Amino acid sequence: AQSVTQPDIHITVSEGASLELRCNYSYGATPYLFWYVQSPGQGLQLLLKYFSGDTLVQGIKGFEAEFKRSQSSFNLRKPSVHWSDAAEYFCAVRGNAGNMLTFGGGTRLMVKP
Amino acid sequence: NAGVTQTPKFRVLKTGQSMTLLCAQDMNHEYMYWYRQDPGMGLRLIHYSVGEGTTAKGEVPDGYNVSRLKKQNFLLGLESAAPSQTSVYFCASSYGPDWGYGYTFGSGTRLTVV
């Protein structure tokens, strides 16, 4: 069965600083990978996804992620964080059974002024 | 606006009470899902449906039942609520097997069982 690990539960960065959120997955075949963002009191919104092809994918809100098969990773990055980026971020992998997504435990991002 | 609507948004139940959470989507999605979200555990799949009239168990199905009588609606039932079911519940939907756009999520239902 597939699994996703987000090693960092909380991350705090200063506004304007760069950001990298880590995601490691376990899946036997070529994975379909996703990053979602959840603002306080809201549902999850899709940031970006990787299915195949170019391993660097661009998403909304200036985010990007890089798929590295050799490291089983799909880290999320942003060059310059804005205060509005404070939220919880979830990495997910799609498994074999139907369209089921397995989510990581999430990383809560706090942004300092 | 198109999307996934969950009702109610908040609910407090006493142990042993029952309730039904409603999820409605207007995007003609085939697949629908119920997740629960608990701190540090991410989202865990409770039940899902791959089409009208079908349901299947997810990772944490015990204590819950579901029904998909209409394509646009997916109901989650708690027959006898327990404090361990205190959580935030999210419904989501997606296209069929050839989908490529991820899930569309509702805004959640915060349930407290006392």
Short mmCIF file of C-alpha atoms in Angstrom, two decimals:
data_model
loop_
_atom_site.label_atom_id
_atom_site.label_comp_id
_atom_site.label_asym_id
_atom_site.label_seq_id
_atom_site.Cartn_x
_atom_site.Cartn_y
_atom_site.Cartn_z
CA ALA A 1 0.00 0.00 0.00
CA GLN A 2 1.10 3.52 -0.66
CA SER A 3 2.11 5.95 2.06
CA VAL A 4 3.20 9.56 2.40
CA THR A 5 5.46 11.12 5.00
CA GLN A 6 5.79 14.80 5.69
CA PRO A 7 8.68 14.99 8.16
CA ASP A 8 8.05 18.54 9.31
CA ILE A 9 4.93 19.12 11.39
CA HIS A 10 5.54 22.85 11.78
CA ILE A 11 7.72 25.28 9.83
CA THR A 12 8.17 28.98 10.45
CA VAL A 13 9.72 31.26 7.85
CA SER A 14 10.09 35.00 7.53
CA GLU A 15 8.07 36.82 4.94
CA GLY A 16 10.10 37.10 1.74
CA ALA A 17 12.24 34.07 2.55
CA SER A 18 12.28 30.94 0.44
CA LEU A 19 10.34 27.86 1.43
CA GLU A 20 10.72 24.13 0.95
CA LEU A 21 8.28 21.61 2.37
CA ARG A 22 9.34 18.01 2.29
CA CYS A 23 7.31 15.04 1.12
CA ASN A 24 8.43 11.44 0.81
CA TYR A 25 6.23 8.75 -0.64
CA SER A 26 6.18 5.00 -0.85
CA TYR A 27 4.58 3.47 -3.91
CA GLY A 28 5.54 0.58 -6.15
CA ALA A 29 4.74 2.06 -9.53
CA THR A 30 4.99 5.51 -11.05
CA PRO A 31 3.14 7.71 -8.60
CA TYR A 32 0.63 10.42 -9.18
CA LEU A 33 1.54 13.11 -6.65
CA PHE A 34 -0.29 16.14 -5.37
CA TRP A 35 0.09 19.08 -3.05
CA TYR A 36 -2.93 20.63 -1.39
CA VAL A 37 -3.23 23.71 0.81
CA GLN A 38 -5.72 24.23 3.59
CA SER A 39 -6.35 27.70 4.96
CA PRO A 40 -7.82 27.91 8.48
CA GLY A 41 -11.43 26.78 8.55
CA GLN A 42 -11.42 25.89 4.88
CA GLY A 43 -11.36 22.80 2.75
CA LEU A 44 -8.35 21.67 0.76
CA GLN A 45 -7.35 23.37 -2.47
CA LEU A 46 -5.17 21.74 -5.12
CA LEU A 47 -1.85 23.54 -5.56
CA LEU A 48 -0.23 21.32 -8.16
CA LYS A 49 0.08 17.76 -9.40
CA TYR A 50 2.59 15.46 -11.06
CA PHE A 51 1.61 12.63 -13.37
CA SER A 52 4.49 12.21 -15.79
CA GLY A 53 6.91 14.14 -17.97
CA ASP A 54 8.80 17.16 -16.69
CA THR A 55 9.78 16.50 -13.10
CA LEU A 56 9.46 20.17 -12.14
CA VAL A 57 5.83 21.18 -12.00
CA GLN A 58 4.37 24.62 -11.56
CA GLY A 59 1.27 25.30 -9.55
CA ILE A 60 -0.91 28.13 -8.42
CA LYS A 61 0.14 30.94 -6.10
CA GLY A 62 3.77 30.76 -7.25
CA PHE A 63 4.45 27.27 -5.91
CA GLU A 64 6.44 24.58 -7.65
CA ALA A 65 7.41 21.03 -6.79
CA GLU A 66 10.08 18.67 -8.03
CA PHE A 67 9.62 14.94 -8.40
CA LYS A 68 12.76 12.95 -7.64
CA ARG A 69 12.24 9.26 -8.22
CA SER A 70 15.64 8.27 -6.82
CA GLN A 71 14.77 9.93 -3.51
CA SER A 72 11.04 9.10 -3.53
CA SER A 73 10.42 12.75 -2.88
CA PHE A 74 8.10 15.48 -4.10
CA ASN A 75 9.13 18.62 -2.27
CA LEU A 76 7.17 21.84 -2.53
CA ARG A 77 9.00 25.13 -2.97
CA LYS A 78 8.34 28.82 -3.22
CA PRO A 79 11.05 31.46 -3.80
CA SER A 80 9.49 34.19 -1.66
CA VAL A 81 6.83 33.52 0.95
CA HIS A 82 3.96 35.92 1.56
CA TRP A 83 2.05 36.26 4.83
CA SER A 84 -1.03 34.88 3.06
CA ASP A 85 0.80 31.58 2.51
CA ALA A 86 0.38 30.71 6.19
CA ALA A 87 -1.70 27.53 6.07
CA GLU A 88 -1.42 23.78 6.33
CA TYR A 89 0.01 21.89 3.40
CA PHE A 90 -0.69 18.30 2.50
CA CYS A 91 1.16 16.00 0.14
CA ALA A 92 -0.80 13.11 -1.36
CA VAL A 93 -0.19 10.12 -3.60
CA ARG A 94 -2.74 8.31 -5.72
CA GLY A 95 -2.77 4.55 -5.33
CA ASN A 96 -3.96 1.65 -7.41
CA ALA A 97 -7.48 1.32 -6.03
CA GLY A 98 -9.76 3.65 -7.93
CA ASN A 99 -8.77 7.25 -7.46
CA MET A 100 -7.95 6.98 -3.83
CA LEU A 101 -5.53 9.53 -2.50
CA THR A 102 -3.38 8.83 0.53
CA PHE A 103 -2.43 11.98 2.42
CA GLY A 104 0.54 12.83 4.54
CA GLY A 105 0.09 14.18 8.04
CA GLY A 106 0.47 17.77 6.90
CA THR A 107 2.92 20.61 7.54
CA ARG A 108 1.71 23.77 9.20
CA LEU A 109 3.44 26.84 7.82
CA MET A 110 3.71 30.01 9.87
CA VAL A 111 5.03 33.23 8.35
CA LYS A 112 6.81 35.83 10.48
CA PRO A 113 6.56 39.50 9.51
CA ASN B 1 -20.80 28.42 -7.93
CA ALA B 2 -20.00 24.81 -8.80
CA GLY B 3 -18.46 22.76 -6.07
CA VAL B 4 -18.97 20.50 -3.08
CA THR B 5 -21.35 21.55 -0.34
CA GLN B 6 -21.37 19.99 3.10
CA THR B 7 -24.09 20.33 5.70
CA PRO B 8 -24.05 21.00 8.56
CA LYS B 9 -20.86 22.98 9.17
CA PHE B 10 -20.82 22.39 12.92
CA ARG B 11 -22.52 19.91 15.20
CA VAL B 12 -22.30 18.79 18.80
CA LEU B 13 -23.62 15.33 19.62
CA LYS B 14 -24.01 13.42 22.83
CA THR B 15 -22.49 9.97 23.04
CA GLY B 16 -24.88 7.45 21.54
CA GLN B 17 -26.78 9.90 19.36
CA SER B 18 -27.00 9.46 15.63
CA MET B 19 -26.65 11.91 12.79
CA THR B 20 -26.18 12.16 9.04
CA LEU B 21 -23.75 14.40 7.22
CA LEU B 22 -24.75 15.44 3.74
CA CYS B 23 -22.41 16.05 0.83
CA ALA B 24 -23.71 17.43 -2.45
CA GLN B 25 -21.76 18.12 -5.64
CA ASP B 26 -22.96 19.72 -8.85
CA MET B 27 -20.04 18.84 -11.13
CA ASN B 28 -21.39 15.50 -12.32
CA HIS B 29 -18.46 13.73 -10.67
CA GLU B 30 -18.59 9.96 -10.50
CA TYR B 31 -16.40 9.47 -7.46
CA MET B 32 -17.11 10.79 -4.00
CA TYR B 33 -15.25 10.37 -0.72
CA TRP B 34 -15.54 10.96 2.98
CA TYR B 35 -12.40 11.76 4.97
CA ARG B 36 -11.82 12.61 8.57
CA GLN B 37 -9.07 14.98 9.63
CA ASP B 38 -7.38 14.71 13.00
CA PRO B 39 -4.37 16.71 14.21
CA GLY B 40 -1.08 15.23 13.05
CA MET B 41 -2.78 12.42 11.15
CA GLY B 42 -3.67 14.16 7.94
CA LEU B 43 -6.79 12.98 6.19
CA ARG B 44 -7.93 9.39 6.46
CA LEU B 45 -10.44 7.85 4.10
CA ILE B 46 -13.61 6.59 5.74
CA HIS B 47 -15.73 5.43 2.79
CA TYR B 48 -15.92 6.18 -0.87
CA SER B 49 -18.17 5.68 -3.86
CA VAL B 50 -17.26 5.13 -7.50
CA GLY B 51 -20.76 5.76 -8.78
CA GLU B 52 -24.42 6.01 -7.95
CA GLY B 53 -25.56 3.08 -5.86
CA THR B 54 -22.04 1.91 -4.98
CA THR B 55 -20.02 2.35 -1.80
CA ALA B 56 -16.81 0.88 -0.43
CA LYS B 57 -14.81 0.96 2.78
CA GLY B 58 -11.75 3.08 3.19
CA GLU B 59 -9.06 3.07 5.81
CA VAL B 60 -11.19 3.84 8.90
CA PRO B 61 -14.79 2.71 8.20
CA ASP B 62 -15.79 1.41 11.63
CA GLY B 63 -18.68 3.27 13.23
CA TYR B 64 -19.78 4.88 9.96
CA ASN B 65 -22.17 4.03 7.18
CA VAL B 66 -22.70 5.70 3.81
CA SER B 67 -25.19 5.82 0.99
CA ARG B 68 -25.10 7.10 -2.59
CA LEU B 69 -28.69 6.92 -3.78
CA LYS B 70 -28.23 9.85 -6.13
CA LYS B 71 -25.12 10.65 -8.10
CA GLN B 72 -24.84 14.14 -6.68
CA ASN B 73 -25.25 13.19 -3.02
CA PHE B 74 -23.10 11.17 -0.64
CA LEU B 75 -24.34 10.72 2.91
CA LEU B 76 -22.24 9.78 5.92
CA GLY B 77 -24.06 8.34 8.92
CA LEU B 78 -23.04 7.84 12.51
CA GLU B 79 -25.41 5.38 14.14
CA SER B 80 -24.14 5.70 17.70
CA ALA B 81 -21.66 8.53 18.10
CA ALA B 82 -18.58 8.07 20.27
CA PRO B 83 -16.09 10.67 21.54
CA SER B 84 -13.45 9.09 19.26
CA GLN B 85 -15.49 10.35 16.33
CA THR B 86 -14.85 13.95 17.28
CA SER B 87 -13.15 15.24 14.17
CA VAL B 88 -13.43 17.44 11.11
CA TYR B 89 -15.10 15.60 8.26
CA PHE B 90 -14.41 16.44 4.63
CA CYS B 91 -16.25 15.33 1.59
CA ALA B 92 -14.56 15.34 -1.81
CA SER B 93 -15.41 14.39 -5.36
CA SER B 94 -13.56 13.66 -8.58
CA TYR B 95 -14.08 12.51 -12.14
CA GLY B 96 -13.75 8.86 -13.11
CA PRO B 97 -10.60 6.83 -13.73
CA ASP B 98 -9.29 9.20 -16.38
CA TRP B 99 -9.41 12.18 -14.09
CA GLY B 100 -6.43 14.46 -13.82
CA TYR B 101 -7.50 17.33 -11.67
CA GLY B 102 -7.35 16.02 -8.15
CA TYR B 103 -10.24 16.21 -5.78
CA THR B 104 -12.67 19.03 -5.14
CA PHE B 105 -13.23 19.36 -1.41
CA GLY B 106 -16.06 20.71 0.64
CA SER B 107 -15.39 23.16 3.45
CA GLY B 108 -15.80 20.54 6.17
CA THR B 109 -18.05 19.64 9.08
CA ARG B 110 -16.67 20.06 12.58
CA LEU B 111 -18.23 17.40 14.79
CA THR B 112 -17.82 17.21 18.54
CA VAL B 113 -19.11 14.22 20.49
CA VAL B 114 -19.43 14.79 24.22
#
